[in-house]
CSV table of C-alpha atoms and ligand atoms in Angstrom, one decimal:
chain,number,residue,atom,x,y,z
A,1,UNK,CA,-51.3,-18.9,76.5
A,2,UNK,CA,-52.1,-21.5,79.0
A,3,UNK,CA,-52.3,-20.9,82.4
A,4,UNK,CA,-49.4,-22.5,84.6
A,5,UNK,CA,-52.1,-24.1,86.9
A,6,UNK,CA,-55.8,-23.5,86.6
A,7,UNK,CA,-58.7,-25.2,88.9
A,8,UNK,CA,-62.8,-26.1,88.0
A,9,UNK,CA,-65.0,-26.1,90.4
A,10,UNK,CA,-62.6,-27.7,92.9
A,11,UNK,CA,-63.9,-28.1,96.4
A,12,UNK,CA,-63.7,-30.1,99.5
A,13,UNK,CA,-65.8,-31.0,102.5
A,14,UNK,CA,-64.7,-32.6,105.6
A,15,UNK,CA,-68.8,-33.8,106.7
A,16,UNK,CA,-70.6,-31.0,107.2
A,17,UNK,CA,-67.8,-28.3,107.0
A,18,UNK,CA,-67.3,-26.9,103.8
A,19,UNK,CA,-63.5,-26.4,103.7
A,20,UNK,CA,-64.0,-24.9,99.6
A,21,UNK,CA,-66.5,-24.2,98.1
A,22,UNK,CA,-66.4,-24.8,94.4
A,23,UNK,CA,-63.4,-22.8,92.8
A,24,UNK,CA,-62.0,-21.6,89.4
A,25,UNK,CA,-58.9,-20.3,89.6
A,26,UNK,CA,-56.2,-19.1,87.1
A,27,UNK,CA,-52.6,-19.3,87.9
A,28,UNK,CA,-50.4,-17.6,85.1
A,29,UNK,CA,-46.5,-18.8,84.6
A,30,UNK,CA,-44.8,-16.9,87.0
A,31,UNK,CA,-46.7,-15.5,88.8
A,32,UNK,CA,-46.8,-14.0,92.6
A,33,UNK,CA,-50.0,-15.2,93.9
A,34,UNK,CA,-51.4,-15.0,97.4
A,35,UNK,CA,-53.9,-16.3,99.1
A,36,UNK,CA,-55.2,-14.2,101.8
A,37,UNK,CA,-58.2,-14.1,104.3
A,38,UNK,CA,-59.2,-14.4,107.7
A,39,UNK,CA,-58.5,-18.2,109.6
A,40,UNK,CA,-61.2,-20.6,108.3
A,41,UNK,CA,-61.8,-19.0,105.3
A,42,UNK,CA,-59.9,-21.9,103.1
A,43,UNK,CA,-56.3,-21.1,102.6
A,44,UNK,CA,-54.4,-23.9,103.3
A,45,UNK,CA,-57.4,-26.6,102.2
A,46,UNK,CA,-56.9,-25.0,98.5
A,47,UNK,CA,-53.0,-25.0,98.6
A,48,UNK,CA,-53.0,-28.6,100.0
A,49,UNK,CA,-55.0,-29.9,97.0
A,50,UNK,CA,-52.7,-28.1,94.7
A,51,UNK,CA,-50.1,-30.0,96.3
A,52,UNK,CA,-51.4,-33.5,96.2
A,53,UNK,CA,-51.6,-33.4,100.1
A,54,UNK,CA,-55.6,-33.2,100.2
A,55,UNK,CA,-57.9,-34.9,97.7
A,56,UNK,CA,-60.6,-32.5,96.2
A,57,UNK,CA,-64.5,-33.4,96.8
A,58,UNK,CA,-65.2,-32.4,93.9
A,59,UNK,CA,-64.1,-30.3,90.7
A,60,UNK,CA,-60.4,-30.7,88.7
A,61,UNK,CA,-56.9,-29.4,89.0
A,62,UNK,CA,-55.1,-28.5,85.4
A,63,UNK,CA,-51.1,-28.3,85.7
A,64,UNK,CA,-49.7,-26.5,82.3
A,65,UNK,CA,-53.4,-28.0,80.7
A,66,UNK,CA,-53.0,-31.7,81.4
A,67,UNK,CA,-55.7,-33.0,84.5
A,68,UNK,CA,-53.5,-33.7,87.1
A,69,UNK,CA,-56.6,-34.2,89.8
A,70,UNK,CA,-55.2,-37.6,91.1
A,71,UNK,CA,-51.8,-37.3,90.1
A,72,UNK,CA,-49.3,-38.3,92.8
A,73,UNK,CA,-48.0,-35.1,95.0
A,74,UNK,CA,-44.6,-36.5,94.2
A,75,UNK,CA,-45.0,-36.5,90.2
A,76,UNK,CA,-47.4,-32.9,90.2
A,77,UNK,CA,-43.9,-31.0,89.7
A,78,UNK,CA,-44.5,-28.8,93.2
A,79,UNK,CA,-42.4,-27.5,95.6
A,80,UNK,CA,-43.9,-26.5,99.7
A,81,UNK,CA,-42.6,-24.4,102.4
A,82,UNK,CA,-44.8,-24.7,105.7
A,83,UNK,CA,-45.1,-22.0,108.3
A,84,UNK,CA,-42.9,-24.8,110.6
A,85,UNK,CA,-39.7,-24.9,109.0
A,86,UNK,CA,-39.4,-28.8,109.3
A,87,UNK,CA,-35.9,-29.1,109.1
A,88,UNK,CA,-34.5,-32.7,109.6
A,89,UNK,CA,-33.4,-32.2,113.8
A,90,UNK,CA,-29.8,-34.4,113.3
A,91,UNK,CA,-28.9,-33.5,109.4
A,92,UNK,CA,-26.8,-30.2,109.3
A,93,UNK,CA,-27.5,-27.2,106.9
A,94,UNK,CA,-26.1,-28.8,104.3
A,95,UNK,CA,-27.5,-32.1,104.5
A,96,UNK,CA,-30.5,-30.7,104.8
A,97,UNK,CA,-31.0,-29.0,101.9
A,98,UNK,CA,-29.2,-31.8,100.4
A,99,UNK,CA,-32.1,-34.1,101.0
A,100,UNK,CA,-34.1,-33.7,98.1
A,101,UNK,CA,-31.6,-33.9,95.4
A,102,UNK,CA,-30.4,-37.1,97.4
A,103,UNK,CA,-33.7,-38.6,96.9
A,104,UNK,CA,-34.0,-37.2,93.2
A,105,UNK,CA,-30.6,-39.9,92.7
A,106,UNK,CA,-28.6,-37.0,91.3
A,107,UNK,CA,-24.9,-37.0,91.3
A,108,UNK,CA,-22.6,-36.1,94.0
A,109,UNK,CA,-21.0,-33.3,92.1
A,110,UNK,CA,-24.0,-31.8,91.0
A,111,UNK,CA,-25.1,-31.7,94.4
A,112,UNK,CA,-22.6,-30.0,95.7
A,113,UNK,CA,-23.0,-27.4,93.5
A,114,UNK,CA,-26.7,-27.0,94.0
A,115,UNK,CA,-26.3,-26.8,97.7
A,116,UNK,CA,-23.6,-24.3,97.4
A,117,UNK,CA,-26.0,-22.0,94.8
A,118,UNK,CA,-29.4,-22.2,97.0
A,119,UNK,CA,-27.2,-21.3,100.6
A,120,UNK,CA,-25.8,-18.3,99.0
A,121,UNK,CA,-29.1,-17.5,97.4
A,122,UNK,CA,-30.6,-17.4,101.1
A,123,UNK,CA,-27.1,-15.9,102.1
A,124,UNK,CA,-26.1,-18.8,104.6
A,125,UNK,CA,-22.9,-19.9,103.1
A,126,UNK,CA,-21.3,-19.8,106.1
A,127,UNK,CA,-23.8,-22.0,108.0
A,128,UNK,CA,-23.4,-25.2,106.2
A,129,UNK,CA,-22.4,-27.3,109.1
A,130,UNK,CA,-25.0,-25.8,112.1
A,131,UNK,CA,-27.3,-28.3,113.1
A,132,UNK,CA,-30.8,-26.6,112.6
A,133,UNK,CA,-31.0,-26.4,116.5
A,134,UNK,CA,-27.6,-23.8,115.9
A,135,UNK,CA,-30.2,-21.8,113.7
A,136,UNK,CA,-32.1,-18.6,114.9
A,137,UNK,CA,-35.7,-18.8,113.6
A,138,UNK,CA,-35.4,-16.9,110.7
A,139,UNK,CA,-32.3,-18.4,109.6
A,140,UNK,CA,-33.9,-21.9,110.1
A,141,UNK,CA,-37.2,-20.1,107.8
A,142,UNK,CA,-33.8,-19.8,105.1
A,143,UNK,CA,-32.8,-22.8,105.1
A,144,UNK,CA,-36.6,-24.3,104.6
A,145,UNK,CA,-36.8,-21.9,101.8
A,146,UNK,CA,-33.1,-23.0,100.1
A,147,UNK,CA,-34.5,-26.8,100.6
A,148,UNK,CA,-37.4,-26.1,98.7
A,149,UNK,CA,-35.5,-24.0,95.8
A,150,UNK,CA,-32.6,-26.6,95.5
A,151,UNK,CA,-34.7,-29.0,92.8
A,152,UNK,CA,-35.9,-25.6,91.1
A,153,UNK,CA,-39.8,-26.6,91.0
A,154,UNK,CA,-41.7,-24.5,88.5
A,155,UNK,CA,-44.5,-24.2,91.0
A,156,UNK,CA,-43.9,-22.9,94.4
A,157,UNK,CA,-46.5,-23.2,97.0
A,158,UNK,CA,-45.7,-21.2,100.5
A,159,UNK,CA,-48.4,-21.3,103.3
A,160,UNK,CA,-47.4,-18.7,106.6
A,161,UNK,CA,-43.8,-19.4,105.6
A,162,UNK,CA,-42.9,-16.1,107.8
A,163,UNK,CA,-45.5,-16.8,110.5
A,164,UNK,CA,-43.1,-17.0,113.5
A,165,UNK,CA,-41.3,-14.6,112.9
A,166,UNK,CA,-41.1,-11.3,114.4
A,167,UNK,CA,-41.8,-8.2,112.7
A,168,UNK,CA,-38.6,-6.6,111.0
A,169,UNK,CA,-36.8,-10.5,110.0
A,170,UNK,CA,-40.9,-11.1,108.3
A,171,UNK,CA,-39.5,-7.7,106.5
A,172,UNK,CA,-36.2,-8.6,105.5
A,173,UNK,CA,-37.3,-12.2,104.3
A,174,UNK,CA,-40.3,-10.5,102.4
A,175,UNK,CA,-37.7,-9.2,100.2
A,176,UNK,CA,-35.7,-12.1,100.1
A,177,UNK,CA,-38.6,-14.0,99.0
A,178,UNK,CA,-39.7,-11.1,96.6
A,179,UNK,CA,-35.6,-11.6,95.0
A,180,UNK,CA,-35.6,-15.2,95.0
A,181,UNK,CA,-39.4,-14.9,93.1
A,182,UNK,CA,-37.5,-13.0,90.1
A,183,UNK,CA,-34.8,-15.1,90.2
A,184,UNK,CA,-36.5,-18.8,90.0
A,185,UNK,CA,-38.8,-16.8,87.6
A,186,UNK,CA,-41.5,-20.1,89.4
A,187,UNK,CA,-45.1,-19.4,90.0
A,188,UNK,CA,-45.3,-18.7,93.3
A,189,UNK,CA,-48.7,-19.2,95.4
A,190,UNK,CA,-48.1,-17.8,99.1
A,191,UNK,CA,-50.3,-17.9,101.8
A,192,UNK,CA,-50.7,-15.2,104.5
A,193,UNK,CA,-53.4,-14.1,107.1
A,194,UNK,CA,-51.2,-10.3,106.9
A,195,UNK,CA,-52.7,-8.1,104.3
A,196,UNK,CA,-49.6,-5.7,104.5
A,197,UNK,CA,-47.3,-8.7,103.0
A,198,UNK,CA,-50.0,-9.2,101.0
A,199,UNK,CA,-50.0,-5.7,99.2
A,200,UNK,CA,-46.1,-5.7,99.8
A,201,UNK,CA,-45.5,-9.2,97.3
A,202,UNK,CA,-48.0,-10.0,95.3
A,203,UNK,CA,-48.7,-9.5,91.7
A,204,UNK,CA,-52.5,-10.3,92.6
A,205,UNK,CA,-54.1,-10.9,95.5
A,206,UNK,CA,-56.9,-13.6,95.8
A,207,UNK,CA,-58.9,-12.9,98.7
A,208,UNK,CA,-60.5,-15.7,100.5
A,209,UNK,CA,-63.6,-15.4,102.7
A,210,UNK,CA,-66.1,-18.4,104.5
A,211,UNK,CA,-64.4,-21.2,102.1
A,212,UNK,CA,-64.9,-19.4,98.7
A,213,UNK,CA,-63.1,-16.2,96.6
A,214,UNK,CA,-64.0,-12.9,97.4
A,215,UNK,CA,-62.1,-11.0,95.5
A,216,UNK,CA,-59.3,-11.4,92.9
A,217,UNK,CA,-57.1,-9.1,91.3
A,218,UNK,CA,-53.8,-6.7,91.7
A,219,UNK,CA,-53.0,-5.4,95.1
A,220,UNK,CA,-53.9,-2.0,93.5
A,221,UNK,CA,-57.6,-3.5,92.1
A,222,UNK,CA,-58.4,-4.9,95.9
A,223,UNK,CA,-57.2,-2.0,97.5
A,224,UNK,CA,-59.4,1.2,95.2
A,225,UNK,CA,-61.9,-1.2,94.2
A,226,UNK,CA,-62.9,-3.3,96.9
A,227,UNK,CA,-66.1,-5.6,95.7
A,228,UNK,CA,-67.6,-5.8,98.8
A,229,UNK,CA,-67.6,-4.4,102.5
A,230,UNK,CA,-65.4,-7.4,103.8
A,231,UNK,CA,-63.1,-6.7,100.9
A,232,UNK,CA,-62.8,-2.8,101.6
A,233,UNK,CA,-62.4,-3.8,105.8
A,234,UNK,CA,-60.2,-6.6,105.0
A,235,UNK,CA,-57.3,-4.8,103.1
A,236,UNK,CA,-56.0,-1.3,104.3
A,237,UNK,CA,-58.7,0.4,106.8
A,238,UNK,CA,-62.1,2.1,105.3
A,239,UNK,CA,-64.9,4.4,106.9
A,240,UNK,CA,-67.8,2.9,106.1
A,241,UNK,CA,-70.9,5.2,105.8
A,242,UNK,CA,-74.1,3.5,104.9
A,243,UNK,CA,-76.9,4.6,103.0
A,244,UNK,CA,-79.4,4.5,100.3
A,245,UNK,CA,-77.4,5.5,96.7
A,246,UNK,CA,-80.0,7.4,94.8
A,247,UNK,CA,-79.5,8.8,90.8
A,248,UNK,CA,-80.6,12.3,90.5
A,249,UNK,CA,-82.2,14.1,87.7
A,250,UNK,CA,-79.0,15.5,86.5
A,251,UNK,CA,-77.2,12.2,86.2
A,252,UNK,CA,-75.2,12.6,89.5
A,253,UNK,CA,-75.4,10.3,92.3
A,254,UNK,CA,-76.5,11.0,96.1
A,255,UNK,CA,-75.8,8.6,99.3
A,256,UNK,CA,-78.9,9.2,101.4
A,257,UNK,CA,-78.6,8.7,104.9
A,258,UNK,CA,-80.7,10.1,108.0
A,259,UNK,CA,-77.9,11.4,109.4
A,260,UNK,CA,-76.2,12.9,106.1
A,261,UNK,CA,-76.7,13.3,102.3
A,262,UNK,CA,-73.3,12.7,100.6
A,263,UNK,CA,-72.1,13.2,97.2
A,264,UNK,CA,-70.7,9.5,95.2
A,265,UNK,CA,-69.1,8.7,92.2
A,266,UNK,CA,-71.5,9.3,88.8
A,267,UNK,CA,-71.1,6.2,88.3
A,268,UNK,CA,-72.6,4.2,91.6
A,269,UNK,CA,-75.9,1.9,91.1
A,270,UNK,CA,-78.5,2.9,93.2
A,271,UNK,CA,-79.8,0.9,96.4
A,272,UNK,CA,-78.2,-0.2,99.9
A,273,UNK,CA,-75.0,0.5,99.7
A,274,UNK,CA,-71.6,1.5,102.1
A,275,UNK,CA,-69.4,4.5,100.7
A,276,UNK,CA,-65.8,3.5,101.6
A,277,UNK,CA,-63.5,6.0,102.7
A,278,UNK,CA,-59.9,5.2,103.0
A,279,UNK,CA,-58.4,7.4,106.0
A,280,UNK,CA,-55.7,8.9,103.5
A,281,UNK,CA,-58.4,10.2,101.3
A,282,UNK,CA,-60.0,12.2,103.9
A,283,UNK,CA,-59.4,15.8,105.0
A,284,UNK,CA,-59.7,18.4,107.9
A,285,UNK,CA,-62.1,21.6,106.3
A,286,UNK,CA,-63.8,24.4,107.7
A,287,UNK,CA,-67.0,23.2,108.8
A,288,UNK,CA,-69.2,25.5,106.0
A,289,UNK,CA,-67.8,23.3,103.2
A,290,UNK,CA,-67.6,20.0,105.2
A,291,UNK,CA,-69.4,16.5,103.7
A,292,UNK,CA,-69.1,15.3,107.6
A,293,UNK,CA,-69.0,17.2,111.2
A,294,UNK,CA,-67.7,15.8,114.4
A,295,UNK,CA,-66.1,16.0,117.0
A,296,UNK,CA,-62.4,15.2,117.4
A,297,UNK,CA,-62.2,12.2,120.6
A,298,UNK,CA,-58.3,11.1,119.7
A,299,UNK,CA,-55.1,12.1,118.4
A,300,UNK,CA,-52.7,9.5,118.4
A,301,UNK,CA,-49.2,9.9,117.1
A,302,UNK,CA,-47.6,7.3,114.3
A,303,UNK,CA,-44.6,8.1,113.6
A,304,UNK,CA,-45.0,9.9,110.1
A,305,UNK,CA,-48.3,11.5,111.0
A,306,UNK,CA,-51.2,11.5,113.6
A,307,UNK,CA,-54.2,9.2,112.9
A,308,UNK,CA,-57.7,11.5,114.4
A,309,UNK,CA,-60.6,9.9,115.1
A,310,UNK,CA,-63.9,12.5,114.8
A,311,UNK,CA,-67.0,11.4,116.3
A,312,UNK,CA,-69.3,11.8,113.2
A,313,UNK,CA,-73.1,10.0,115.2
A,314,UNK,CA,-72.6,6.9,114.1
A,315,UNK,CA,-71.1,3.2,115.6
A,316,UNK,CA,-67.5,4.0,114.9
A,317,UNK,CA,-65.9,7.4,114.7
A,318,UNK,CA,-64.6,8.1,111.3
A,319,UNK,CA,-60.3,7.7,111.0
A,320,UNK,CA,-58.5,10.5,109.1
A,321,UNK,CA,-54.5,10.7,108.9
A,322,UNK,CA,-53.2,14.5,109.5
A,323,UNK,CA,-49.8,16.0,108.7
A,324,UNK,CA,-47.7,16.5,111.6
A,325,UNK,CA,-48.6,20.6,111.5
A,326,UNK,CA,-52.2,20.6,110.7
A,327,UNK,CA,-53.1,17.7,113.6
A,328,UNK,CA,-56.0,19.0,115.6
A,329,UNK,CA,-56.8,18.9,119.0
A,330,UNK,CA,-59.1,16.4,120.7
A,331,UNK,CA,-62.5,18.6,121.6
A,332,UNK,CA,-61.9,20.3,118.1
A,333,UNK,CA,-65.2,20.7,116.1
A,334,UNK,CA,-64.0,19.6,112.7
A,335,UNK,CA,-65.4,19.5,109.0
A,336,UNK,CA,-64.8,16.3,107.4
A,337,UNK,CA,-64.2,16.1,102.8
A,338,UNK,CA,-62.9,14.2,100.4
A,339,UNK,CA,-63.2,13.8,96.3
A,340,UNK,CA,-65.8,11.7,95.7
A,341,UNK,CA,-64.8,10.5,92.5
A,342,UNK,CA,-61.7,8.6,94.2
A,343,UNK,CA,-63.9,7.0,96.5
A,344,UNK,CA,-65.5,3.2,96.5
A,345,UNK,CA,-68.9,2.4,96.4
A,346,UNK,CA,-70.1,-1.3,97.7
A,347,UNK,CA,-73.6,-3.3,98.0
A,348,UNK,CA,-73.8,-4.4,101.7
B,1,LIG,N1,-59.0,-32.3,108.2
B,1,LIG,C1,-60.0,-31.5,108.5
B,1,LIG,N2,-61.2,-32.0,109.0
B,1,LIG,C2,-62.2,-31.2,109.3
B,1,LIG,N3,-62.3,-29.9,109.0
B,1,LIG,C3,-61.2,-29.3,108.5
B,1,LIG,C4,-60.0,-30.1,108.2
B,1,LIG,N4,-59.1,-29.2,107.6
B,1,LIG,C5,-59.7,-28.0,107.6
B,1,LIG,N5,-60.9,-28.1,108.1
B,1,LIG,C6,-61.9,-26.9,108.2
B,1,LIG,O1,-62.0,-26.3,106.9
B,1,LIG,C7,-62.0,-24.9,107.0
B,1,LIG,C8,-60.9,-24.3,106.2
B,1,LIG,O2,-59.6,-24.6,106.8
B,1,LIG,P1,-58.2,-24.1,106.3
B,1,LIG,O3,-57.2,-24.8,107.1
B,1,LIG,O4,-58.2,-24.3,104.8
B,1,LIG,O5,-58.3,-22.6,106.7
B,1,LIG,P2,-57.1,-21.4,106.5
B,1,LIG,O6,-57.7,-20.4,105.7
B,1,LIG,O7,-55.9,-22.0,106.1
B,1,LIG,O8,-57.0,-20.9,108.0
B,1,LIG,P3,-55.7,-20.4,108.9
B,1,LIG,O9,-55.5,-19.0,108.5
B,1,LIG,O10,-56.2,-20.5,110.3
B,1,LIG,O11,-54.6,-21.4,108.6
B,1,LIG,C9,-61.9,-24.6,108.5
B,1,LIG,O12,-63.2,-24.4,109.0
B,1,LIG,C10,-61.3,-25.9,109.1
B,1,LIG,O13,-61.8,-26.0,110.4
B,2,LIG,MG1,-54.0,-22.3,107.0
């Protein structure tokens, strides 16, 4: 099967900034995609040359196999949702979404019908005559979105699309986005800074770091086996405990460390590596059978649990999440464990 949309060695450099760094990447047909990494690291540079909006330095874009490198944005088949909604100010709802099919010279029946499909697919069939200014934020983010899905692209790029939003209408149009995802059945590629909507929509996750790919694969993949430090910091917290990784006689593998000698997976290379600890996988034990000893400096309440922080000698205290009954005190001497063989190993 061909991919829906692959890149070779695409790249672009504005002087001496390297916005990309020379990229494959594999898009499948329908697909949930994201693009995630810190600000800078080369998001919105690779989306815009997917689009047509920003021509490559270097390398070649393939749409469904065919080189489509120069083609016009207008003829690559590709719809875009920015983070601003850009709604036209003095067209209503209706002639807003509208627009495209307008341009696309279909008939007036036909785009009746398409406008009345894409507003109940955002659920704003009773907002067809606001002026966008009429609109709360997120229901102007809807409309964007209905604009976009109107001429059913097959390829849907989406960079912050839920950037201004606040916190419980970025959750409710996560899942909106997640529905209208199955329903269009389109490749989606979404952009986001937020590695909770990350985990939450993606199918995989293709982590972007100083203008290049650190990481690619299912939220799942990123998330128990990060390929690097930034990859294990950037998605979901880790304890990081440095060390030397050292193979012993009997086939097991040691982390050696001045301050402790920890147990790792068989299966870790040896050298200079960090041992990643998610907080989750980490629990209070009596100090005789503890991997780590510390001190407990905070106790702070989150709802579901308590996240402790135990001062274990080095630059950061180690986080752990406790049940609500077996939360200890701060001042607590505590014994730190986990199974090893659930844990990440990663070359620093
Ligand atoms: N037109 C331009 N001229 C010069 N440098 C640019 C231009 N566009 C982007 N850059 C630089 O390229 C790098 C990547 O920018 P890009 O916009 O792709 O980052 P991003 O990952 O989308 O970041 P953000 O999360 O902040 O949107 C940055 O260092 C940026 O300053
Ligand atoms: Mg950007």
């Amino acid at each position: 099967m061909t991919a829906r949309l692959h890149t070779v060695g695409i790249s672009k450099q504005y002087d001496s900034v390297t916005a990309l760094s020379p990229t494959d990447l594999e898009v499948q047909d329908g697909e949930f995609l994201t693009l995630l990494g810190p600000s800078g690291s080369g998001k919105t540079t690779l989306l815009q040359i997917i689009a047509g909006l920003v021509e490559p330095s270097g390398g070649q874009l393939f749409i469904s196999g065919k080189e489509a490198t120069r083609t016009a944005a207008g003829e690559r088949g590709i719809g875009m949702v920015f983070q601003s909604y850009a709604l036209f100010p003095h067209l209503s709802v209706w002639e807003n979404i509208a627009y495209p099919l307008r341009m696309r010279k279909m008939d007036k029946p036909a785009i009746a019908a398409a406008v009345k499909d894409a507003l109940e697919m955002v659920q704003m069939g009773a907002y067809a005559h606001r002026l966008p200014r009429e609109l709360s934020g997120g229901q102007q983010q809807r409309i964007a979105l209905a604009r976009c899905f109107v001429y059913k692209p097959s390829v849907i790029l989406l960079d912050e699309p839920l950037g201004a939003l606040d916190k419980k209408l970025r959750e409710h149009m996560q899942s909106e986005i997640r529905k209208l995802h199955k329903e269009l059945g389109a490749t989606f590629i979404y952009v986001t800074h937020d590695q909770e909507e990350a985990l939450n929509l993606s199918d995989r996750i293709c982590l972007m770091n100083n203008s290049r790919i650190e990481q690619l694969g299912t939220p799942e993949d990123l998330y128990d086996r990060p390929a690097s430090a930034f990859s294990a910091q950037f998605i979901g917290y880790s304890n990081l405990l440095p060390g030397t990784a050292r193979r012993e006689t009997d086939g097991s593998a040691t982390l050696q460390h001045a301050r402790y000698a920890l147990p790792l997976r068989s299966d870790a290379k040896a050298g200079e590596v960090a041992l990643v600890v998610r907080p989750e996988q980490a629990a209070l034990c009596s100090p005789d059978d503890a991997y780590l000893k510390g001190a407990v400096t905070e106790v702070v309440f989150a709802g579901s649990d308590y996240r402790v922080l135990v001062d274990i000698g080095g630059d950061e205290p180690f986080l752990l999440r406790c049940g609500r009954r077996d939360a200890p005190a701060v001042g607590d001497v505590v014994g730190l464990r986990w199974n090893a063989g659930h844990t990440a190993v990663v070359h620093v």
